[in-house]
Each structure stands twice: as structure tokens, then as C-alpha cells.
PDB file of N, CA and C in Angstrom:
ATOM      1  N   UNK A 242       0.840  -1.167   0.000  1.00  0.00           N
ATOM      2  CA  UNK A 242       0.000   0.000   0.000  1.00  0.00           C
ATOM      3  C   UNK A 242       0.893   1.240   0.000  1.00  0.00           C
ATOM      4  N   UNK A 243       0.458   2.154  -0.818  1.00  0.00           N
ATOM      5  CA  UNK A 243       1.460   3.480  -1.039  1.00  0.00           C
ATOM      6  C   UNK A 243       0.358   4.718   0.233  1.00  0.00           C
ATOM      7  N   UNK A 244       1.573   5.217   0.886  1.00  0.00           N
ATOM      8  CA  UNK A 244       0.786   6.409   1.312  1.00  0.00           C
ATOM      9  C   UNK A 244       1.369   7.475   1.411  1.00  0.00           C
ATOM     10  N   UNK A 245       0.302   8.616   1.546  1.00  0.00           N
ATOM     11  CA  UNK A 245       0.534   9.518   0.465  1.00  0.00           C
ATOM     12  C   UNK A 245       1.103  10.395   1.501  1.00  0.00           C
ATOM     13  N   UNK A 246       2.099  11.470   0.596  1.00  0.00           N
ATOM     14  CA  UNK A 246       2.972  12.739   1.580  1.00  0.00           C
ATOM     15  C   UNK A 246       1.770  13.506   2.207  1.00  0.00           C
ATOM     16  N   UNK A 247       2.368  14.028   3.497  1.00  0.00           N
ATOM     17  CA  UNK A 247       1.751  15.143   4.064  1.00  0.00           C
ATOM     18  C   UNK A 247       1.031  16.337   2.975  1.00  0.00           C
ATOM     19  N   UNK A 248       1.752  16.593   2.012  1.00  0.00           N
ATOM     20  CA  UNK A 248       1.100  18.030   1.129  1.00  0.00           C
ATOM     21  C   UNK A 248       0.082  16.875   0.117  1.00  0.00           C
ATOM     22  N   UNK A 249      -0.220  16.250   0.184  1.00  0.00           N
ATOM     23  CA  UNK A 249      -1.158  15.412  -0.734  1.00  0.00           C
ATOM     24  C   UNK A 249      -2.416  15.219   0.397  1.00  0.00           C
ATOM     25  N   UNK A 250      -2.041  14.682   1.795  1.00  0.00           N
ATOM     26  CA  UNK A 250      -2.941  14.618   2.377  1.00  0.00           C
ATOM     27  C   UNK A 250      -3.760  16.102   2.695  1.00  0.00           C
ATOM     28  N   UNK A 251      -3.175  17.153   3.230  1.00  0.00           N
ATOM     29  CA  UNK A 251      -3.622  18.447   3.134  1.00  0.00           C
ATOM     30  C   UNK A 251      -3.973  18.785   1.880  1.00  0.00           C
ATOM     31  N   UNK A 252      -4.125  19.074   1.212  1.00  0.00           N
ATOM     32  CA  UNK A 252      -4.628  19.256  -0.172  1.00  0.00           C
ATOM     33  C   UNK A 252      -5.982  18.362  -0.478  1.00  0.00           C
ATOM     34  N   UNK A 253      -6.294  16.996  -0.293  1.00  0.00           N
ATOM     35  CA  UNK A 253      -6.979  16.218  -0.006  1.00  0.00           C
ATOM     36  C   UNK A 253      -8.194  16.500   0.846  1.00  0.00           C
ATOM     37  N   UNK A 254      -7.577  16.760   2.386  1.00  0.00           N
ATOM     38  CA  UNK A 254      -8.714  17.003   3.417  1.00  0.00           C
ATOM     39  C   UNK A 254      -8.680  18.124   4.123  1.00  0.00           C
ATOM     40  N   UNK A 255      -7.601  19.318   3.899  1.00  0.00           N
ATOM     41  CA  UNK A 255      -7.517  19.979   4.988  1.00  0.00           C
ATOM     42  C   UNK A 255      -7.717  21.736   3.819  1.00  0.00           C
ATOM     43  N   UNK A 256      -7.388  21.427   2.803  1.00  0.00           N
ATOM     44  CA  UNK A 256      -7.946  22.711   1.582  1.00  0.00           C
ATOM     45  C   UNK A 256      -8.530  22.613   0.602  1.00  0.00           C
ATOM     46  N   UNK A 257      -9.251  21.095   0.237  1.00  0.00           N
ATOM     47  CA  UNK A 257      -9.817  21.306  -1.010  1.00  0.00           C
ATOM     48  C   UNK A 257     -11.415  22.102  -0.324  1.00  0.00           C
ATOM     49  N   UNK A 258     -11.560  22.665  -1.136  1.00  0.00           N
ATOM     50  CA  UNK A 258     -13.189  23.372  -1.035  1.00  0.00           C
ATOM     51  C   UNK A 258     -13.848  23.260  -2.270  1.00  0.00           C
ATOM     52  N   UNK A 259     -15.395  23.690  -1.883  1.00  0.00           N
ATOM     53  CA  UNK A 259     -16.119  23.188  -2.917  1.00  0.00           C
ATOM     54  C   UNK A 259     -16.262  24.405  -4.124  1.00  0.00           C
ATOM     55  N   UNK A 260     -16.688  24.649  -5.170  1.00  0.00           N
ATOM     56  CA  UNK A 260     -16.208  25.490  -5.904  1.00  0.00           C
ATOM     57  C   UNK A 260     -17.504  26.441  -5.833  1.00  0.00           C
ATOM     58  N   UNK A 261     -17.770  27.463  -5.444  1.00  0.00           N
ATOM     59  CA  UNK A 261     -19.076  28.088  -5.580  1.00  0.00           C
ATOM     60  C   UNK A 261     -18.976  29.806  -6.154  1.00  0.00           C
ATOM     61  N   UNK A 262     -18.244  29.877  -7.149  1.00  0.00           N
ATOM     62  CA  UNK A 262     -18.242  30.915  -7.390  1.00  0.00           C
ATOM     63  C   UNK A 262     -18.040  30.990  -8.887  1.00  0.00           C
ATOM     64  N   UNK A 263     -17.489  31.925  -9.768  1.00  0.00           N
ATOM     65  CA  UNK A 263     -17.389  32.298 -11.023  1.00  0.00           C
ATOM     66  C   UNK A 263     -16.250  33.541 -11.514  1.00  0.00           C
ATOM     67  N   UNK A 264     -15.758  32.973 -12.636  1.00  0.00           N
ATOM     68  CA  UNK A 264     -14.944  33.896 -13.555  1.00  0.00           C
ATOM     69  C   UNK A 264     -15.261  34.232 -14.868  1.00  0.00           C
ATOM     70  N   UNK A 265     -14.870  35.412 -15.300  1.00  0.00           N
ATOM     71  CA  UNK A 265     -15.328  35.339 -16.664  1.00  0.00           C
ATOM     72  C   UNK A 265     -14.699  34.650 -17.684  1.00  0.00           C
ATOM     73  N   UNK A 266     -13.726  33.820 -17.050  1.00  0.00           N
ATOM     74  CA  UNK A 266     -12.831  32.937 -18.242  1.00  0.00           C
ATOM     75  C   UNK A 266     -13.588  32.387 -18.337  1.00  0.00           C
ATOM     76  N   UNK A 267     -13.162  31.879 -20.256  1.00  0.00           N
ATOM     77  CA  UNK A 267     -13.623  30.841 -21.076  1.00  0.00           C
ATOM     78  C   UNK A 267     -13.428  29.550 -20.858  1.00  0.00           C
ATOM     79  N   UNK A 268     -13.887  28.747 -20.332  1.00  0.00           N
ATOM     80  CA  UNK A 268     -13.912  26.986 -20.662  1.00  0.00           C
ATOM     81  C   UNK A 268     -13.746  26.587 -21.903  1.00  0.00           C
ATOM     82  N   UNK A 269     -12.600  25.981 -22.423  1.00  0.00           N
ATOM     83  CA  UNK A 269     -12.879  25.319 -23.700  1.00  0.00           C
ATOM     84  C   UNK A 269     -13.494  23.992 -23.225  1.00  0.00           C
ATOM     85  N   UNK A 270     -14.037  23.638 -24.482  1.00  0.00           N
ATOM     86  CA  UNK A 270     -14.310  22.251 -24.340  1.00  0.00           C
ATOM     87  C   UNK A 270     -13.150  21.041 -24.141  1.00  0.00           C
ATOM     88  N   UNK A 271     -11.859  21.281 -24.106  1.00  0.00           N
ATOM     89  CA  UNK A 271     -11.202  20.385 -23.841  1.00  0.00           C
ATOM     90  C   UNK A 271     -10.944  20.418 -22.232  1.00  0.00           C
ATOM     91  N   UNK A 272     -10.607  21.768 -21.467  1.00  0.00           N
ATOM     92  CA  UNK A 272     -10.918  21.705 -20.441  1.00  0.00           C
ATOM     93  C   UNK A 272     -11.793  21.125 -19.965  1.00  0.00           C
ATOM     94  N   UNK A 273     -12.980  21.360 -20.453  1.00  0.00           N
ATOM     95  CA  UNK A 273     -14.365  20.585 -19.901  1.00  0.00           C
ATOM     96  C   UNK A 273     -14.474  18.872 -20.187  1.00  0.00           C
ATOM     97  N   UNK A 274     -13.511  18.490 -21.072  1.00  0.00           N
ATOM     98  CA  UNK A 274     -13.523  16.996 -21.372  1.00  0.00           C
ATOM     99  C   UNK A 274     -12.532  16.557 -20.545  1.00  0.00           C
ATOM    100  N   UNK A 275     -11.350  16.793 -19.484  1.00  0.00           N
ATOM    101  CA  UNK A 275     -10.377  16.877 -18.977  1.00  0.00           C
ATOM    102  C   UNK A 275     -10.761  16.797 -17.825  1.00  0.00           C
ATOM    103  N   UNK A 276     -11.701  17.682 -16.762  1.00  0.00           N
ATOM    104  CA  UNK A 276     -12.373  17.711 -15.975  1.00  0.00           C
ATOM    105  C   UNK A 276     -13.179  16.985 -16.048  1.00  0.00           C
ATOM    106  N   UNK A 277     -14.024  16.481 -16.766  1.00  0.00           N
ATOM    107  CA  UNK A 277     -14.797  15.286 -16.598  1.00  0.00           C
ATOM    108  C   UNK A 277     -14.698  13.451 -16.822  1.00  0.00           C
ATOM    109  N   UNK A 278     -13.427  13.892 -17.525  1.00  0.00           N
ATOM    110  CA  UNK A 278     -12.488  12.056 -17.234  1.00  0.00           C
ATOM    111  C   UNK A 278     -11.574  12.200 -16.125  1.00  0.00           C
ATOM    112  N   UNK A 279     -11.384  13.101 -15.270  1.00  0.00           N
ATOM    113  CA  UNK A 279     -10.788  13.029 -14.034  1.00  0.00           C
ATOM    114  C   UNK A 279     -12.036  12.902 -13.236  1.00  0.00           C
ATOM    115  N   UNK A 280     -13.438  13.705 -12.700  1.00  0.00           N
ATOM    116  CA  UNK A 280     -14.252  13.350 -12.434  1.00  0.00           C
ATOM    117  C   UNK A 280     -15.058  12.375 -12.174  1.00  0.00           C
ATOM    118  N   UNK A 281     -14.624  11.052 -13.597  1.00  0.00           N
ATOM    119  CA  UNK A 281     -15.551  10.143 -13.412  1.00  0.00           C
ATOM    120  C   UNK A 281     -14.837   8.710 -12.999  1.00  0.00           C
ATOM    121  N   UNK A 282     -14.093   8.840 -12.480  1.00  0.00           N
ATOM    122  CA  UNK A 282     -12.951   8.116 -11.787  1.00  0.00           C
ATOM    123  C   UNK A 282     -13.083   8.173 -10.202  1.00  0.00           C
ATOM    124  N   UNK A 283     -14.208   9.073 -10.012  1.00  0.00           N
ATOM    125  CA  UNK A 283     -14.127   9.122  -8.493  1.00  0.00           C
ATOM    126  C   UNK A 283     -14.858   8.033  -7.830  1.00  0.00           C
ATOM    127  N   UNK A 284     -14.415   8.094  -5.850  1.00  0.00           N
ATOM    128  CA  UNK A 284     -15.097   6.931  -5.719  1.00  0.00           C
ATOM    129  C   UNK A 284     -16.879   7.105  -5.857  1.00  0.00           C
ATOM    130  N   UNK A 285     -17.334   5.912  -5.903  1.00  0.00           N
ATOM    131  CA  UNK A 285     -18.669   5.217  -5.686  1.00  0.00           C
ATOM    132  C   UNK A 285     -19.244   4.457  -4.700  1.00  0.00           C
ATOM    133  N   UNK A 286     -20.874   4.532  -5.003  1.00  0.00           N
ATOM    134  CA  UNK A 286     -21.034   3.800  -4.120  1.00  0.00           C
ATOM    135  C   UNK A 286     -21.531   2.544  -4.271  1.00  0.00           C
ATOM    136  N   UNK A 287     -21.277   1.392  -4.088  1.00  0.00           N
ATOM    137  CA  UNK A 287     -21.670  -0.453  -4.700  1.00  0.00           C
ATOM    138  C   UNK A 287     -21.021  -0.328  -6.120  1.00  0.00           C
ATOM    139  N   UNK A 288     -20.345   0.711  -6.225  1.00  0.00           N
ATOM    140  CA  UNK A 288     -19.327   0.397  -7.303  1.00  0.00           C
ATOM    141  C   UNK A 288     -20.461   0.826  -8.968  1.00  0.00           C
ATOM    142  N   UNK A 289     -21.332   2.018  -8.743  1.00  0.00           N
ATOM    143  CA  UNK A 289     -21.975   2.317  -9.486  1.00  0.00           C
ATOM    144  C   UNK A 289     -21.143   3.914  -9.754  1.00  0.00           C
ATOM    145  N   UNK A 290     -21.758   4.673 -10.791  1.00  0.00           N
ATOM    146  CA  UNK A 290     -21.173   5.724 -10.763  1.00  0.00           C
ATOM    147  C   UNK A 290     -22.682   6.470 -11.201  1.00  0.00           C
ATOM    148  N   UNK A 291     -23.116   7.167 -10.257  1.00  0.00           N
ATOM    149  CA  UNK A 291     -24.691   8.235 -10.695  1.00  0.00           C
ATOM    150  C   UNK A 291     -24.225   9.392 -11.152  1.00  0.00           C
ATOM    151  N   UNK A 292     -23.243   9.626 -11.780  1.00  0.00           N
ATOM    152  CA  UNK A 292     -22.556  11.022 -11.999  1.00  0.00           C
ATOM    153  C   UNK A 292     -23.221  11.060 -13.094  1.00  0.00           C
ATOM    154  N   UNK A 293     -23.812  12.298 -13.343  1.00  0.00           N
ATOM    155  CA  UNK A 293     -24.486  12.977 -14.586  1.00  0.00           C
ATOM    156  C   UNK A 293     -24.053  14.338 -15.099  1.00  0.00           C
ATOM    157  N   UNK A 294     -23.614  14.683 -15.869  1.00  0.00           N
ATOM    158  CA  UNK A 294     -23.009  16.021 -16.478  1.00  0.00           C
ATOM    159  C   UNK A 294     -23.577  16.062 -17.769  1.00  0.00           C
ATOM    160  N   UNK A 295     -23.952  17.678 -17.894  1.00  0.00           N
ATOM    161  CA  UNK A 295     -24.774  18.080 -19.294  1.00  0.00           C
ATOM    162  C   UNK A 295     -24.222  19.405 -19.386  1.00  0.00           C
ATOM    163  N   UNK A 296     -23.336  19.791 -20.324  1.00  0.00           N
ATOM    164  CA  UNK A 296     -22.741  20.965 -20.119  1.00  0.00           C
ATOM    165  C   UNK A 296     -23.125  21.702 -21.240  1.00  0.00           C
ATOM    166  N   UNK A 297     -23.884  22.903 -21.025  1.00  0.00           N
ATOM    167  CA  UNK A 297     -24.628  23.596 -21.867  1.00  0.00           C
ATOM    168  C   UNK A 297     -23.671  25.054 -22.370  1.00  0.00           C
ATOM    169  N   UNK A 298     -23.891  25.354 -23.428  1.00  0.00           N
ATOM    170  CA  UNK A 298     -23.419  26.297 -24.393  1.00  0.00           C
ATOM    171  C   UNK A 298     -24.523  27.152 -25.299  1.00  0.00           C
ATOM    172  N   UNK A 299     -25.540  27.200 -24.892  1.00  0.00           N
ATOM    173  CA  UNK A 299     -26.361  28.400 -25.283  1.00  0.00           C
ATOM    174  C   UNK A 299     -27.526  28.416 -24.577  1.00  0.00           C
ATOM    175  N   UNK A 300     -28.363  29.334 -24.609  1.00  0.00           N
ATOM    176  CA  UNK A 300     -29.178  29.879 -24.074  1.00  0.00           C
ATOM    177  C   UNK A 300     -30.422  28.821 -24.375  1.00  0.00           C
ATOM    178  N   UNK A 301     -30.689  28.408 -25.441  1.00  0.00           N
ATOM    179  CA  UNK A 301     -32.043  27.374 -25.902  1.00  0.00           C
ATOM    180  C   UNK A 301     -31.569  26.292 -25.073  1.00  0.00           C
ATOM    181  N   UNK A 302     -30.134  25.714 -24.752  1.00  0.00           N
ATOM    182  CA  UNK A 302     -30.253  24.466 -24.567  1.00  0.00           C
ATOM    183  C   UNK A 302     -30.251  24.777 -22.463  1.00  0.00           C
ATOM    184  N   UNK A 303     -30.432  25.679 -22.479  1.00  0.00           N
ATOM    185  CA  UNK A 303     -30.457  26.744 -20.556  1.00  0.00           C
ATOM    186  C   UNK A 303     -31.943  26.134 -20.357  1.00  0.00           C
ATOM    187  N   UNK A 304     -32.958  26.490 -21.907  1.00  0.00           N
ATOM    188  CA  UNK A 304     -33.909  26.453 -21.024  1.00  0.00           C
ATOM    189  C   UNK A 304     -34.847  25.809 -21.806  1.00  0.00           C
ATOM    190  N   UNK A 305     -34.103  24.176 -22.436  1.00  0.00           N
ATOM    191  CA  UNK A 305     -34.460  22.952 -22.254  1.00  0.00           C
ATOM    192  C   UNK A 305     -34.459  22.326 -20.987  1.00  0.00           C
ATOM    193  N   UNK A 306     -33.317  22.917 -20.254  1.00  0.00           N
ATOM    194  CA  UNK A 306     -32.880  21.910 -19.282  1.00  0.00           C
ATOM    195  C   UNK A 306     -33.864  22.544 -17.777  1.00  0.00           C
ATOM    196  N   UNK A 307     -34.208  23.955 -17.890  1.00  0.00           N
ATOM    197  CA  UNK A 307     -35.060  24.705 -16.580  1.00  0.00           C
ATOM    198  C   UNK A 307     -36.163  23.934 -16.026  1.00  0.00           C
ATOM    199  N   UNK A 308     -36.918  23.552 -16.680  1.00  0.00           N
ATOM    200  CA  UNK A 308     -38.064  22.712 -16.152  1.00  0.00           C
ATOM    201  C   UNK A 308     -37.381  21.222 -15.235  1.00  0.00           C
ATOM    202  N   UNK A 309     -35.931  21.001 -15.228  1.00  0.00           N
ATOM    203  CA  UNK A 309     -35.881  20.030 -14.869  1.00  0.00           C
ATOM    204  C   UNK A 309     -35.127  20.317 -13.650  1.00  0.00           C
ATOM    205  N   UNK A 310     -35.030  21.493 -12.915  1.00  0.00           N
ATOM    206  CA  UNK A 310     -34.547  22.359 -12.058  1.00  0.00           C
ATOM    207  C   UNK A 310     -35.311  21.782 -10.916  1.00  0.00           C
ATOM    208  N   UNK A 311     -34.880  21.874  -9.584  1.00  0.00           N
ATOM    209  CA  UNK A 311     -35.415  22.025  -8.422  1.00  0.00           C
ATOM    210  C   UNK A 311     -35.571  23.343  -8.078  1.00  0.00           C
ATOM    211  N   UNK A 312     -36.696  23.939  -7.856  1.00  0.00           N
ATOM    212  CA  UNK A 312     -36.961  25.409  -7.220  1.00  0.00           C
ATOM    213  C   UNK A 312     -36.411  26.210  -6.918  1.00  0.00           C
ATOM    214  N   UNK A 313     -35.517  25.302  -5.718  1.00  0.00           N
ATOM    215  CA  UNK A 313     -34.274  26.241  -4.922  1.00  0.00           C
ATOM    216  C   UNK A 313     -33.435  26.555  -6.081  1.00  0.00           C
ATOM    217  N   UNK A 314     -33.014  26.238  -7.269  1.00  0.00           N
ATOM    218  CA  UNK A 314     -31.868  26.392  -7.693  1.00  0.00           C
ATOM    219  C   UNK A 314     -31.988  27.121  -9.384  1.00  0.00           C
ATOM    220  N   UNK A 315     -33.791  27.995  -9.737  1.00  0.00           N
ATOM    221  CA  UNK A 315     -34.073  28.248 -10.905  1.00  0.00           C
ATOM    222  C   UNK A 315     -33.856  29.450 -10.913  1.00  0.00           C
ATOM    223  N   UNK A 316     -33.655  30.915  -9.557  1.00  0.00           N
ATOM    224  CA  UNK A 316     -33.142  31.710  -9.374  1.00  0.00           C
ATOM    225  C   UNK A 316     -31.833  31.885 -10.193  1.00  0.00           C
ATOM    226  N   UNK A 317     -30.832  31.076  -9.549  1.00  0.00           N
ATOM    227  CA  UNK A 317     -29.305  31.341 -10.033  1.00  0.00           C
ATOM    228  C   UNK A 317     -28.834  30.606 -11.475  1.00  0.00           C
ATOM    229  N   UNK A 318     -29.803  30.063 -12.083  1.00  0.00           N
ATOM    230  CA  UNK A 318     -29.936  29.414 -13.135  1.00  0.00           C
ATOM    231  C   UNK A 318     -30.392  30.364 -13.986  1.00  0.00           C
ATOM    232  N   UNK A 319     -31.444  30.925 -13.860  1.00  0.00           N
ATOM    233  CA  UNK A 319     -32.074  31.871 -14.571  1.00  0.00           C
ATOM    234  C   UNK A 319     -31.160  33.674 -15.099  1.00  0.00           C
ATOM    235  N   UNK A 320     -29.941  33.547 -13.525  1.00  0.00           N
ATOM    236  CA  UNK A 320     -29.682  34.840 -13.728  1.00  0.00           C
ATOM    237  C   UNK A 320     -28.523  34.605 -14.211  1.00  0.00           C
ATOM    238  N   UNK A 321     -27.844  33.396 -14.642  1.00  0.00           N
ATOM    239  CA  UNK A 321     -26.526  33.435 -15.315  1.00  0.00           C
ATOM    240  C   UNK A 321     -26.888  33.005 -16.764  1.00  0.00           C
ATOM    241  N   UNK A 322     -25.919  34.201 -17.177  1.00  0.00           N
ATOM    242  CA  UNK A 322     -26.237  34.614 -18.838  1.00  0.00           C
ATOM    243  C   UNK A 322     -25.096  33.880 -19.384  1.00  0.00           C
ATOM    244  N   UNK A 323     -24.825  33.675 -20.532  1.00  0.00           N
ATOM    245  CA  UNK A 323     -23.593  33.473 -21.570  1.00  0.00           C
ATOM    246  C   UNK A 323     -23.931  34.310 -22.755  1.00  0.00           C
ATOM    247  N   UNK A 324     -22.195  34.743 -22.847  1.00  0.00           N
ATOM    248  CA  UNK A 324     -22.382  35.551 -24.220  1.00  0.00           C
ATOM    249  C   UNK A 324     -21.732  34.666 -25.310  1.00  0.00           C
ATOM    250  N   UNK A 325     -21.958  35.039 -26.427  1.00  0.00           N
ATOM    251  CA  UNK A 325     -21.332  34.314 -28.150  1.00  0.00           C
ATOM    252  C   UNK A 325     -19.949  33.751 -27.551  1.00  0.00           C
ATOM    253  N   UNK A 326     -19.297  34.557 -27.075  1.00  0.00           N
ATOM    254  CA  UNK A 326     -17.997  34.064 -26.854  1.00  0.00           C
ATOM    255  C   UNK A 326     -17.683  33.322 -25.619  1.00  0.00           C
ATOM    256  N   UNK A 327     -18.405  32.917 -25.077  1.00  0.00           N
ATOM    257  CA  UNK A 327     -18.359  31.571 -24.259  1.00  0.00           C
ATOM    258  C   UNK A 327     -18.429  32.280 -22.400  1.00  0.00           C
ATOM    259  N   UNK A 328     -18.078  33.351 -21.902  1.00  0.00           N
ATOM    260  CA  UNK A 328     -18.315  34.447 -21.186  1.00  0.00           C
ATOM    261  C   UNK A 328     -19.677  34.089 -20.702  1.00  0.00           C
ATOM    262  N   UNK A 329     -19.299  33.890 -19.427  1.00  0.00           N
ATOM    263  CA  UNK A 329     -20.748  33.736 -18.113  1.00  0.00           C
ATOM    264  C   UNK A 329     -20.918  34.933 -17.663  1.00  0.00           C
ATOM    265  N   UNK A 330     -21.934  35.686 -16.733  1.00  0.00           N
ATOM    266  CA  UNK A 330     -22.719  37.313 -16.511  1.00  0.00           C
ATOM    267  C   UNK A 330     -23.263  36.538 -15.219  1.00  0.00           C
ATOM    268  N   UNK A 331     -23.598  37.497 -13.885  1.00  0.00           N
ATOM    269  CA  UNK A 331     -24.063  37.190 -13.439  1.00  0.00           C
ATOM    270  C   UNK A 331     -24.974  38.699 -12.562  1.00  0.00           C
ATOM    271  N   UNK A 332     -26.021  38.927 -13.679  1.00  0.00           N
ATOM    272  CA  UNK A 332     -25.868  40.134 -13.834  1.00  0.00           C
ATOM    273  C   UNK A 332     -27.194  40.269 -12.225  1.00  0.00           C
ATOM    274  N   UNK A 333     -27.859  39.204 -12.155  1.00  0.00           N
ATOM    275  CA  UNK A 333     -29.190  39.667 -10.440  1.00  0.00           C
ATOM    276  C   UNK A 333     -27.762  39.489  -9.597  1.00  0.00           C
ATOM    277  N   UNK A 334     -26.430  39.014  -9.607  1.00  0.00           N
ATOM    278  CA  UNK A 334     -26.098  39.371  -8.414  1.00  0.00           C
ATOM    279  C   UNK A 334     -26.204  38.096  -7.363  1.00  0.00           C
ATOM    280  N   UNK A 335     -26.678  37.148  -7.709  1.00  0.00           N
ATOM    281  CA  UNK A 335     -27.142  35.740  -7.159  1.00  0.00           C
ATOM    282  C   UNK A 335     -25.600  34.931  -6.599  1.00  0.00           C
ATOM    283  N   UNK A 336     -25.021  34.942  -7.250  1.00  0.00           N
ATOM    284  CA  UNK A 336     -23.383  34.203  -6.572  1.00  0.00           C
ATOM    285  C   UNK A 336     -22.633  35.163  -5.985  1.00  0.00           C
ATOM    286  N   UNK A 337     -22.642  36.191  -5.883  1.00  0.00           N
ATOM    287  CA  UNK A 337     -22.463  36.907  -4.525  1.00  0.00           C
ATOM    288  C   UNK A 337     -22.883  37.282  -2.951  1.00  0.00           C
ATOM    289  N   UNK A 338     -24.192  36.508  -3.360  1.00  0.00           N
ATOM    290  CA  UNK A 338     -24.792  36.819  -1.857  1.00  0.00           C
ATOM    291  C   UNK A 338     -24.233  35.939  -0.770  1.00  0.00           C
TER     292      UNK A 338
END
């Protein structure tokens, strides 16, 4: 069994945080394919993986997906915009509060 250095374990349990905020950088899609084959490698549970990702790029496909929203979460859904050039807005102000 390998175990892991002190700065792996801290990094691990003592600073990762969860991500709840926003930049106006661009995501390419390879980023986004990169992040999600590291993602789906994580553990499970009975050795299933329920991970679901739908990563949207325009506004029609925002609000295909709204009706399938839980309540709590059609606010901050609703108020983040994208522009042509791939650029998120978060113009009600909703990920700052």
C-alpha cells in the first residue's frame, strides 16, 4: 500500500473546497472533457457511478434543461447569462450573496 505525503494529504482534506463561485474565463471544451475524465474516476457507491453532467453552451439548450430544475436552484440558473464568446454574466447578483 502506497501512502501519500503530508502536502497530498492536506490538499486532499484539509484545503480542497467546494467550488461556488465564477470567472469570466472561457472553458474550452477540452478543459471541460479533462475535468470530466478526471471526475468520473471518483469513488462510488456499490461500485456504481450516478454522476451525470450536461454541459450547456447556449441559451435554448439553458432552457431545455429549466423545467428540470429544483426550485431552490431556478433563481441562479435563470440569472446566469452566456455571451457568443463563451463568457458567463451574473448580472441579479445571485453568486455573490
Amino acid at each position: 500500500m502506497t501512502v501519500a505525503d503530508e502536502k497530498t494529504l492536506e490538499i486532499l482534506f484539509t484545503e480542497a473546497r467546494s467550488q461556488n463561485g465564477w470567472t469570466d474565463q472561457v472553458v474550452t471544451d477540452a478543459e471541460l472533457q479533462e475535468a470530466y475524465d478526471i471526475a468520473k474516476w471518483g469513488p462510488t457507491s456499490m461500485n456504481i457511478q450516478p454522476f451525470r453532467v450536461v454541459f450547456l453552451r447556449s441559451l435554448e439548450a439553458k432552457e431545455r434543461l429549466k423545467p428540470a430544475l429544483k426550485p431552490g436552484n431556478v433563481e441562479e440558473y435563470v440569472c446566469m447569462h452566456t455571451h457568443p464568446d463563451g463568457m458567463w454574466t451574473d448580472p441579479c447578483g445571485v453568486l455573490s450573496r
